[in-house]
Coordinates of C-alpha atoms in Angstrom, one line a residue:
M1331 CA 81.1 -76.0 12.4
A1332 CA 83.3 -75.4 9.8
A1333 CA 81.6 -72.8 6.7
I1334 CA 80.1 -75.4 4.3
T1335 CA 81.5 -75.1 0.8
A1336 CA 79.5 -75.1 -2.4
N1337 CA 79.9 -76.6 -5.9
G1338 CA 79.4 -73.9 -8.5
A1339 CA 75.7 -73.9 -9.0
D1340 CA 74.7 -70.9 -11.4
T1341 CA 71.5 -70.2 -9.0
L1342 CA 71.9 -68.9 -5.6
V1343 CA 69.0 -68.8 -2.8
L1344 CA 69.5 -66.3 0.4
V1345 CA 68.1 -67.5 3.3
L1346 CA 67.9 -64.6 6.1
G1347 CA 68.2 -65.5 9.9
D1348 CA 64.1 -65.1 10.2
Q1349 CA 63.6 -67.6 7.1
L1350 CA 64.4 -70.6 8.3
T1351 CA 61.8 -72.4 7.1
P1352 CA 62.5 -75.4 4.5
E1353 CA 59.3 -74.2 2.1
I1354 CA 60.2 -70.7 2.3
A1355 CA 59.2 -68.9 -1.0
A1356 CA 62.4 -68.4 -2.7
L1357 CA 63.2 -72.4 -2.2
K1358 CA 60.3 -73.3 -3.8
A1359 CA 60.8 -70.8 -6.7
A1360 CA 64.5 -71.9 -7.4
P1361 CA 65.8 -75.0 -9.2
A1362 CA 66.5 -78.1 -6.7
N1363 CA 70.2 -77.7 -7.8
A1364 CA 70.5 -74.1 -6.5
T1365 CA 72.9 -73.7 -3.5
L1366 CA 71.2 -71.8 -0.2
V1367 CA 73.3 -68.7 0.7
I1368 CA 73.4 -68.3 5.0
C1369 CA 75.1 -65.3 6.0
E1370 CA 76.4 -64.5 9.9
V1371 CA 77.2 -60.8 8.8
M1372 CA 78.0 -57.8 11.3
A1373 CA 75.5 -55.4 10.0
E1374 CA 72.6 -57.6 10.9
A1375 CA 73.8 -57.7 14.4
T1376 CA 74.4 -54.2 15.1
Y1377 CA 72.2 -51.6 12.8
V1378 CA 70.5 -51.6 16.5
R1379 CA 72.6 -53.3 19.2
H1380 CA 70.5 -56.8 19.6
H1381 CA 70.2 -58.7 22.8
K1382 CA 73.4 -61.1 23.3
K1383 CA 70.8 -64.0 23.4
K1384 CA 69.2 -62.8 20.5
I1385 CA 72.3 -62.9 18.4
A1386 CA 72.9 -66.0 19.8
F1387 CA 69.9 -67.7 19.2
L1388 CA 69.5 -66.7 15.5
F1389 CA 73.4 -67.7 14.8
S1390 CA 72.4 -71.0 16.8
A1391 CA 69.1 -71.6 14.3
M1392 CA 70.8 -70.2 11.3
R1393 CA 73.5 -72.8 11.5
H1394 CA 71.4 -75.8 12.7
F1395 CA 69.1 -75.0 9.6
A1396 CA 72.1 -74.9 7.4
A1397 CA 73.1 -78.5 8.7
E1398 CA 69.4 -79.7 8.2
M1399 CA 69.2 -78.7 4.7
Q1400 CA 72.4 -80.2 4.0
A1401 CA 71.5 -83.4 5.2
A1402 CA 68.4 -83.3 3.1
G1403 CA 70.9 -83.5 0.4
R1404 CA 71.0 -79.5 -0.4
R1405 CA 73.6 -77.4 -1.6
V1406 CA 74.9 -74.7 1.4
L1407 CA 77.5 -71.9 1.5
Y1408 CA 77.4 -70.9 4.7
R1409 CA 79.4 -68.0 6.2
R1410 CA 80.4 -67.8 9.5
L1411 CA 80.8 -64.3 11.3
D1412 CA 84.4 -65.4 12.1
D1413 CA 84.9 -66.8 8.5
A1414 CA 87.9 -65.3 6.2
P1415 CA 87.8 -62.7 4.6
A1416 CA 85.7 -60.9 7.2
L1417 CA 82.5 -59.6 5.5
S1418 CA 80.4 -56.9 7.4
T1419 CA 77.2 -56.5 5.4
M1420 CA 74.8 -58.4 3.3
T1421 CA 75.7 -57.0 0.4
E1422 CA 79.7 -58.4 0.6
A1423 CA 78.2 -61.6 1.8
I1424 CA 76.5 -61.9 -1.3
A1425 CA 79.2 -60.4 -3.4
H1426 CA 81.6 -63.1 -2.1
A1427 CA 79.0 -65.8 -2.7
V1428 CA 78.7 -64.8 -6.4
A1429 CA 82.3 -64.8 -6.7
T1430 CA 82.8 -68.3 -5.4
T1431 CA 80.0 -70.0 -7.2
G1432 CA 79.8 -68.1 -10.3
A1433 CA 76.4 -67.9 -10.0
T1434 CA 74.4 -65.5 -12.1
T1435 CA 71.2 -65.8 -10.7
L1436 CA 69.4 -64.8 -6.7
H1437 CA 66.4 -66.1 -5.4
A1438 CA 65.4 -63.9 -2.3
T1439 CA 61.7 -63.8 -0.2
L1440 CA 61.0 -60.3 0.7
P1441 CA 62.6 -59.3 4.1
G1442 CA 60.8 -58.1 6.9
E1443 CA 62.4 -54.6 6.8
W1444 CA 62.7 -51.5 4.9
R1445 CA 66.5 -51.3 5.8
L1446 CA 66.7 -54.5 4.0
L1447 CA 64.6 -54.8 1.4
R1448 CA 66.4 -51.4 -0.4
E1449 CA 69.7 -53.0 -0.2
M1450 CA 68.6 -56.0 -2.1
E1451 CA 67.0 -54.0 -4.6
D1452 CA 69.7 -52.4 -5.2
W1453 CA 72.0 -55.8 -5.9
P1454 CA 71.2 -56.2 -9.8
H1455 CA 72.9 -53.0 -10.2
R1456 CA 75.9 -53.4 -7.8
L1457 CA 76.3 -57.5 -8.5
G1458 CA 75.1 -57.3 -11.7
I1459 CA 73.1 -60.7 -11.4
D1460 CA 69.1 -61.0 -12.0
V1461 CA 67.8 -61.1 -8.6
R1462 CA 64.2 -62.4 -8.1
L1463 CA 62.5 -61.5 -4.9
H1464 CA 59.0 -63.8 -4.1
E1465 CA 56.5 -62.8 -1.6
D1466 CA 56.9 -64.1 1.8
D1467 CA 54.1 -66.6 1.7
R1468 CA 54.5 -67.8 5.1
F1469 CA 51.6 -64.6 5.8
I1470 CA 48.3 -65.8 4.7
C1471 CA 47.3 -62.1 3.6
A1472 CA 50.0 -60.8 0.8
R1473 CA 51.1 -57.5 1.3
S1474 CA 49.3 -56.2 -2.1
E1475 CA 46.0 -58.1 -0.4
F1476 CA 46.1 -56.0 2.8
A1477 CA 46.6 -52.7 0.6
A1478 CA 43.5 -54.0 -1.4
W1479 CA 41.9 -54.6 1.9
A1480 CA 42.9 -50.9 3.5
E1481 CA 41.6 -49.0 0.5
G1482 CA 39.2 -46.8 0.7
R1483 CA 38.2 -47.6 4.6
K1484 CA 38.4 -44.7 6.8
S1485 CA 39.7 -46.7 9.7
L1486 CA 41.6 -49.6 9.6
R1487 CA 40.9 -51.3 12.7
M1488 CA 42.3 -55.0 13.2
E1489 CA 38.6 -56.4 14.4
Y1490 CA 37.2 -55.9 10.9
F1491 CA 40.5 -57.1 9.5
Y1492 CA 40.5 -60.3 11.7
R1493 CA 36.7 -61.1 11.1
D1494 CA 37.9 -61.5 7.1
M1495 CA 40.6 -63.6 8.2
R1496 CA 38.8 -65.8 10.4
R1497 CA 36.6 -66.3 7.2
R1498 CA 39.3 -66.9 4.4
T1499 CA 40.9 -69.7 6.9
D1500 CA 37.6 -71.1 8.5
L1501 CA 39.3 -71.3 11.5
L1502 CA 36.9 -71.6 14.5
M1503 CA 34.2 -71.1 12.0
E1504 CA 30.8 -72.6 12.0
G1505 CA 29.6 -72.4 8.6
D1506 CA 29.4 -68.5 7.9
E1507 CA 28.9 -67.7 11.8
P1508 CA 31.7 -67.8 14.4
A1509 CA 32.1 -70.6 16.8
G1510 CA 30.7 -69.6 19.9
G1511 CA 28.7 -67.3 18.1
R1512 CA 31.0 -64.4 19.1
W1513 CA 34.1 -63.6 16.9
N1514 CA 36.0 -62.0 19.7
F1515 CA 36.2 -63.4 23.9
D1516 CA 38.8 -60.7 24.8
A1517 CA 36.4 -59.6 27.2
E1518 CA 36.7 -62.8 29.1
N1519 CA 41.0 -62.6 29.3
R1520 CA 41.6 -60.2 31.8
K1521 CA 42.1 -62.2 34.9
A1522 CA 44.7 -61.6 37.2
A1523 CA 46.3 -64.9 38.2
P1524 CA 45.9 -65.5 42.0
A1525 CA 49.2 -65.9 44.0
D1526 CA 48.8 -69.6 45.0
M1527 CA 48.1 -70.8 41.6
F1528 CA 49.9 -73.7 39.9
M1529 CA 52.2 -72.1 36.6
P1530 CA 53.8 -74.2 34.1
D1531 CA 57.4 -73.6 33.2
V1532 CA 58.2 -73.3 29.2
A1533 CA 60.2 -75.9 27.9
R1534 CA 63.5 -75.5 28.2
F1535 CA 66.7 -77.1 25.8
A1536 CA 69.9 -77.0 26.9
P1537 CA 72.5 -76.3 24.7
D1538 CA 74.4 -78.2 22.6
D1539 CA 78.0 -78.2 21.1
M1540 CA 77.2 -76.4 18.2
T1541 CA 75.0 -73.6 20.4
Q1542 CA 78.1 -73.4 22.6
E1543 CA 79.9 -72.7 20.3
V1544 CA 78.1 -69.8 19.6
L1545 CA 77.6 -68.3 22.8
D1546 CA 81.1 -68.4 23.2
L1547 CA 81.2 -66.4 19.8
V1548 CA 78.6 -63.9 21.0
G1549 CA 80.1 -63.4 24.8
D1550 CA 83.6 -62.9 22.9
R1551 CA 82.5 -60.6 20.1
F1552 CA 78.8 -58.6 21.5
A1553 CA 80.2 -58.3 24.9
D1554 CA 79.3 -54.9 25.4
H1555 CA 75.7 -55.5 23.8
F1556 CA 72.3 -55.2 26.3
G1557 CA 71.4 -58.4 27.7
E1558 CA 73.1 -61.7 29.7
L1559 CA 73.9 -65.2 28.0
D1560 CA 73.4 -67.5 31.2
R1561 CA 70.9 -69.7 31.3
F1562 CA 70.3 -70.1 27.5
W1563 CA 67.2 -72.3 27.2
F1564 CA 65.8 -71.6 23.9
A1565 CA 65.1 -74.5 21.1
V1566 CA 67.2 -73.8 18.0
T1567 CA 66.2 -76.7 16.0
R1568 CA 62.4 -76.9 14.5
K1569 CA 62.0 -80.4 16.1
D1570 CA 62.4 -79.0 19.6
A1571 CA 60.8 -75.7 18.5
E1572 CA 57.6 -78.2 17.9
S1573 CA 58.3 -79.8 21.2
A1574 CA 58.1 -76.6 22.8
F1575 CA 54.5 -75.6 21.2
A1576 CA 53.3 -78.8 22.0
H1577 CA 54.4 -78.8 25.8
F1578 CA 52.1 -75.2 25.6
L1579 CA 49.5 -77.0 24.4
R1580 CA 49.3 -79.8 26.6
E1581 CA 50.0 -77.7 29.9
A1582 CA 49.4 -73.9 29.1
L1583 CA 47.0 -73.1 26.4
P1584 CA 43.6 -74.0 28.4
R1585 CA 44.5 -71.1 30.8
F1586 CA 45.8 -68.8 28.3
G1587 CA 43.0 -66.9 27.4
D1588 CA 42.1 -66.3 31.4
Y1589 CA 45.2 -65.1 32.3
Q1590 CA 46.8 -63.9 29.2
D1591 CA 47.0 -59.9 30.4
A1592 CA 48.3 -60.9 34.0
M1593 CA 51.4 -60.4 35.2
Q1594 CA 53.6 -61.8 38.4
R1595 CA 57.0 -61.2 39.9
D1596 CA 57.8 -64.5 40.8
S1597 CA 56.2 -66.1 37.4
R1598 CA 57.8 -64.7 34.3
F1599 CA 56.2 -66.8 31.5
L1600 CA 52.3 -67.6 33.4
Y1601 CA 50.8 -69.5 30.4
H1602 CA 52.3 -68.2 27.5
S1603 CA 53.4 -70.2 24.9
V1604 CA 57.1 -67.9 24.1
C1605 CA 56.7 -69.7 20.6
S1606 CA 56.9 -66.2 19.2
I1607 CA 60.2 -66.3 18.8
Y1608 CA 60.3 -69.3 16.9
M1609 CA 57.5 -68.9 14.7
N1610 CA 59.0 -65.2 13.9
C1611 CA 62.3 -67.0 12.5
G1612 CA 60.7 -69.3 10.4
L1613 CA 60.9 -72.5 12.9
L1614 CA 57.2 -72.9 13.6
D1615 CA 54.5 -72.5 10.6
P1616 CA 51.8 -69.7 12.1
F1617 CA 49.0 -71.4 10.4
A1618 CA 49.9 -74.8 11.8
M1619 CA 50.1 -73.7 15.0
C1620 CA 46.5 -71.8 14.5
C1621 CA 45.3 -75.3 13.2
A1622 CA 46.7 -77.2 16.2
A1623 CA 45.0 -74.8 18.8
E1624 CA 41.7 -75.3 16.9
Q1625 CA 41.7 -79.3 17.5
E1626 CA 42.5 -78.8 21.2
Y1627 CA 39.1 -76.9 21.2
F1628 CA 37.3 -79.3 19.0
A1629 CA 39.1 -82.4 21.2
G1630 CA 37.4 -80.5 24.1
R1631 CA 41.2 -80.1 25.6
A1632 CA 40.8 -75.8 25.8
P1633 CA 38.2 -73.6 26.3
L1634 CA 37.1 -71.2 23.4
N1635 CA 38.4 -68.0 24.8
A1636 CA 42.0 -69.5 25.1
V1637 CA 42.3 -70.6 21.4
E1638 CA 40.0 -67.4 20.1
G1639 CA 42.7 -65.5 22.0
F1640 CA 45.7 -67.5 20.8
I1641 CA 44.3 -67.5 17.0
R1642 CA 43.6 -64.2 17.1
Q1643 CA 47.0 -62.9 18.1
I1644 CA 48.4 -64.9 14.6
I1645 CA 45.6 -64.5 12.0
G1646 CA 44.4 -61.4 13.8
W1647 CA 46.8 -59.4 15.0
R1648 CA 50.3 -60.3 13.6
E1649 CA 49.0 -60.4 10.2
Y1650 CA 47.3 -56.8 10.5
V1651 CA 50.3 -55.7 11.9
R1652 CA 52.6 -56.4 9.1
G1653 CA 49.9 -55.3 6.7
I1654 CA 50.3 -51.6 8.4
Y1655 CA 54.2 -51.4 8.4
F1656 CA 54.4 -52.3 4.5
L1657 CA 51.3 -49.8 4.0
R1658 CA 52.7 -46.9 6.0
G1659 CA 56.1 -47.1 4.2
P1660 CA 59.9 -46.4 5.9
G1661 CA 59.1 -42.9 7.2
Y1662 CA 56.4 -44.9 9.6
M1663 CA 59.4 -45.6 12.4
R1664 CA 60.0 -41.6 12.7
E1665 CA 56.0 -40.9 13.3
N1666 CA 55.6 -38.6 16.5
Q1667 CA 52.4 -37.4 16.1
L1668 CA 52.5 -36.5 20.2
K1669 CA 55.7 -34.2 20.0
A1670 CA 57.5 -36.6 22.6
I1671 CA 61.2 -35.4 23.0
R1672 CA 62.2 -37.1 26.5
P1673 CA 65.5 -39.0 25.7
L1674 CA 64.6 -43.1 26.8
P1675 CA 65.9 -43.0 30.7
G1676 CA 69.1 -45.0 31.7
F1677 CA 66.8 -47.2 33.7
Y1678 CA 65.4 -49.5 30.8
W1679 CA 69.0 -50.8 30.2
T1680 CA 70.2 -51.2 33.8
A1681 CA 66.3 -51.7 35.4
D1682 CA 67.7 -49.5 38.6
T1683 CA 64.2 -47.8 39.2
S1684 CA 62.3 -48.4 42.6
M1685 CA 59.1 -48.9 40.5
E1686 CA 58.7 -52.8 40.8
C1687 CA 57.0 -53.3 37.8
L1688 CA 59.4 -51.5 35.7
R1689 CA 61.9 -52.9 37.4
C1690 CA 60.6 -56.6 37.6
T1691 CA 59.8 -56.3 33.3
I1692 CA 63.6 -54.7 32.4
L1693 CA 65.2 -57.3 34.6
Q1694 CA 63.4 -60.3 33.2
T1695 CA 64.0 -58.6 29.5
R1696 CA 67.5 -58.1 30.2
E1697 CA 67.9 -61.9 31.3
E1698 CA 65.3 -63.7 29.4
A1699 CA 65.3 -61.4 26.2
Y1700 CA 61.3 -62.1 26.4
A1701 CA 58.4 -60.0 28.0
H1702 CA 55.1 -61.1 27.2
H1703 CA 52.5 -58.4 25.5
I1704 CA 51.5 -56.6 28.3
Q1705 CA 54.3 -56.4 30.0
R1706 CA 55.8 -54.7 27.0
L1707 CA 52.2 -52.5 26.5
M1708 CA 51.3 -51.7 30.1
V1709 CA 54.5 -51.6 31.8
T1710 CA 57.6 -50.6 29.6
G1711 CA 55.3 -48.8 26.6
L1712 CA 52.9 -47.1 29.4
F1713 CA 55.8 -45.5 31.0
A1714 CA 57.3 -44.1 27.7
L1715 CA 54.2 -43.1 26.6
L1716 CA 53.2 -41.2 30.0
A1717 CA 56.8 -39.7 30.4
G1718 CA 56.7 -38.3 26.8
V1719 CA 59.9 -40.3 25.7
D1720 CA 60.9 -40.0 22.0
P1721 CA 59.3 -42.8 20.3
H1722 CA 62.2 -43.6 17.7
E1723 CA 63.9 -44.3 20.7
T1724 CA 61.3 -46.6 22.3
H1725 CA 61.0 -48.3 18.9
E1726 CA 64.9 -49.1 18.7
W1727 CA 64.6 -50.5 22.2
Y1728 CA 62.1 -52.6 21.6
L1729 CA 63.6 -53.9 18.7
M1730 CA 67.2 -54.2 20.2
V1731 CA 66.3 -56.3 23.6
Y1732 CA 63.5 -58.9 22.7
A1733 CA 64.0 -62.4 20.8
D1734 CA 61.0 -62.4 18.6
A1735 CA 61.6 -58.6 17.6
Y1736 CA 61.8 -57.6 13.6
E1737 CA 61.0 -54.1 12.5
W1738 CA 57.7 -55.4 10.8
V1739 CA 56.4 -56.6 13.8
E1740 CA 57.7 -54.5 16.4
A1741 CA 57.3 -51.0 15.1
P1742 CA 53.6 -50.8 14.6
N1743 CA 53.3 -52.2 18.0
T1744 CA 55.3 -49.6 19.4
I1745 CA 54.8 -46.8 16.9
G1746 CA 51.3 -47.3 16.6
M1747 CA 49.9 -49.3 20.0
S1748 CA 52.3 -48.8 22.5
Q1749 CA 53.5 -45.0 21.9
F1750 CA 50.1 -43.7 20.0
A1751 CA 53.0 -41.5 17.6
D1752 CA 50.7 -42.3 14.2
G1753 CA 48.2 -40.3 16.0
G1754 CA 45.7 -42.9 15.8
Y1755 CA 45.9 -44.9 12.4
L1756 CA 46.8 -48.0 14.0
A1757 CA 44.9 -47.8 17.8
S1758 CA 41.4 -46.3 18.5
K1759 CA 42.9 -44.3 21.0
P1760 CA 46.5 -44.1 23.4
Y1761 CA 46.8 -47.4 26.0
A1762 CA 47.4 -44.4 28.9
A1763 CA 46.8 -46.2 32.4
S1764 CA 47.2 -45.0 36.0
G1765 CA 49.0 -47.4 38.4
A1766 CA 45.4 -49.1 39.3
Y1767 CA 45.7 -51.3 36.1
I1768 CA 49.2 -52.5 37.1
D1769 CA 47.8 -53.2 40.4
R1770 CA 44.7 -54.6 39.3
M1771 CA 46.5 -57.3 36.8
S1772 CA 49.9 -58.1 39.0
D1773 CA 51.1 -58.3 42.2
Y1774 CA 54.1 -55.8 41.3
C1775 CA 52.8 -53.3 43.5
G1776 CA 52.8 -55.2 46.8
A1777 CA 56.7 -55.0 46.9
C1778 CA 57.2 -51.2 44.9
A1779 CA 58.9 -48.4 47.1
Y1780 CA 55.9 -46.3 45.4
D1781 CA 52.1 -46.5 47.0
V1782 CA 49.6 -47.3 44.3
K1783 CA 46.6 -46.1 46.4
Q1784 CA 48.4 -42.1 46.9
K1785 CA 47.6 -39.8 44.1
A1786 CA 50.1 -37.2 45.2
G1787 CA 53.2 -37.1 46.8
A1788 CA 57.1 -38.3 46.8
K1789 CA 55.4 -41.6 47.9
A1790 CA 52.8 -41.7 45.2
C1791 CA 53.0 -44.0 42.2
P1792 CA 54.2 -42.1 39.4
F1793 CA 52.0 -43.8 37.0
N1794 CA 49.0 -42.1 39.2
Y1795 CA 50.2 -38.4 38.3
L1796 CA 52.1 -39.0 35.3
Y1797 CA 48.3 -40.4 33.7
W1798 CA 46.7 -37.1 34.0
D1799 CA 50.2 -35.1 33.4
F1800 CA 49.8 -36.9 29.9
L1801 CA 46.0 -36.0 29.1
I1802 CA 46.6 -32.2 30.2
R1803 CA 49.6 -31.9 28.2
N1804 CA 48.3 -33.8 25.0
G1805 CA 44.7 -32.0 25.7
E1806 CA 44.3 -30.4 22.0
R1807 CA 45.5 -33.4 20.5
L1808 CA 43.4 -35.7 22.4
S1809 CA 40.6 -34.4 24.3
R1810 CA 38.3 -34.7 21.3
N1811 CA 38.7 -38.4 21.1
P1812 CA 35.6 -40.6 21.9
R1813 CA 37.0 -42.9 23.9
L1814 CA 39.0 -40.5 25.9
A1815 CA 35.7 -38.4 26.4
Q1816 CA 35.4 -39.7 30.4
P1817 CA 38.9 -38.9 31.6
Y1818 CA 38.6 -35.5 30.2
R1819 CA 35.3 -34.6 31.6
L1820 CA 36.7 -35.5 35.1
L1821 CA 40.3 -33.4 34.3
A1822 CA 37.2 -30.4 33.3
K1823 CA 36.2 -30.5 36.9
M1824 CA 39.5 -30.7 38.8
S1825 CA 40.3 -27.7 40.6
D1826 CA 43.4 -25.5 39.7
A1827 CA 45.2 -26.6 42.5
R1828 CA 45.1 -30.2 41.8
R1829 CA 46.3 -29.5 38.2
R1830 CA 49.4 -27.5 40.0
E1831 CA 49.8 -30.6 42.0
I1832 CA 49.9 -33.0 39.4
A1833 CA 52.4 -30.5 37.2
E1834 CA 54.6 -30.2 40.1
D1835 CA 54.6 -34.1 41.1
S1836 CA 55.3 -34.8 37.3
R1837 CA 58.3 -31.9 37.0
R1838 CA 59.6 -33.5 40.2
F1839 CA 60.1 -37.3 38.7
L1840 CA 60.7 -36.7 35.4
S1841 CA 63.6 -34.4 36.3
S1842 CA 65.1 -37.2 38.1
L1843 CA 65.2 -39.0 35.2
S1844 CA 68.9 -39.9 34.0

């Protein structure tokens, strides 16, 4: 696809790679004859070394979106990565667009990263143009509204925010009360999937010529990045993304609730939609997705626990973590309340580990640029937490490897929920567990070199002793947490010999990590 040129409009509208929405705020605010600027720039692909499939997905979606906008009669200035002159940063790309068009005004929707926001705030001074930043109204709760909700609260628990969002949106409400008489059906959504259960596949789309061109570009320019490009199946257009979501509603939503926490070696997606990839880049509208899921419940095609669980992830958790990200500021990514300093183990890149749960999850991540939330929280995240891995390194890994990862959503999930690095600002307790949790929720343990039933020794599941080692190591910081009262009572009853055994097993295993 050749670069699309503009005709000298005096107003530009910047559309970022995660803002591929025709009704994005900046487009609505700008004149109809404004020129859209969409740019593939090296800095955005390499500020962390993003997964090759993530880069390919976004570049292809951006090119298809540009063509869609041009077909709708909009002026579009599109910069491909390999266009001349070479432009490395977003600032350079905007400066070139200003010089090309003679524009004096730029409209932009607020980005989802402090890094890019700081860069954009400097443009009036650096580029000498009028820059108008607009709130991203694809989110239901504006940043200022979340700050007002948080002000004066002793704790910012998502459950209370979620209830306010349900009332605000009227989703799954019966007058002033929640449908079914309960706000939250999470307790019903923790079943392990039977081995012989039918699992639907996700909707898959063959690359068209435009996508293949991008795959060739990414394979050449980002060959040393993590991940594989083979078997690329993501939707890259709004039409196909909507088709993928309709497939989920029809084939998977009815059982999504029951099995959303389950994990299986031979079923990577189970009943998950995998539509966060499309939602987070703007190809799907989050509120419309919630309304469509709600309709499945009212039509009797999906049970309440499935629909409520799906809606809670979007209007509850997704909106909540964005609020936390902007409320805490750019320093949040450097939080390290547990003083964890271990380097990220090398097997996070290679999947070369004898722990089957980690091997399967990391291999899937490398091949698909996707793993579902329990694989992230209770496998890769759990290991990093128990092993005392530097939370900033863990944060950057998650940001790199998943196609749906943007800092506003990924950082609170990692720093706050997964690694408890904020000391409990987001989560009420660390998500620490032994191998018993993974054994209960997956079939990984049956194929593992380690024995999940053994508590000590070289053959024992490392999660079993690392769990207690984590509690011992962080006793001064965590022992007064009321939600950890029971494990700390058990720890207090342990003999000195058992404590020494835990310490020795942990030291032996952790010293073997590269």
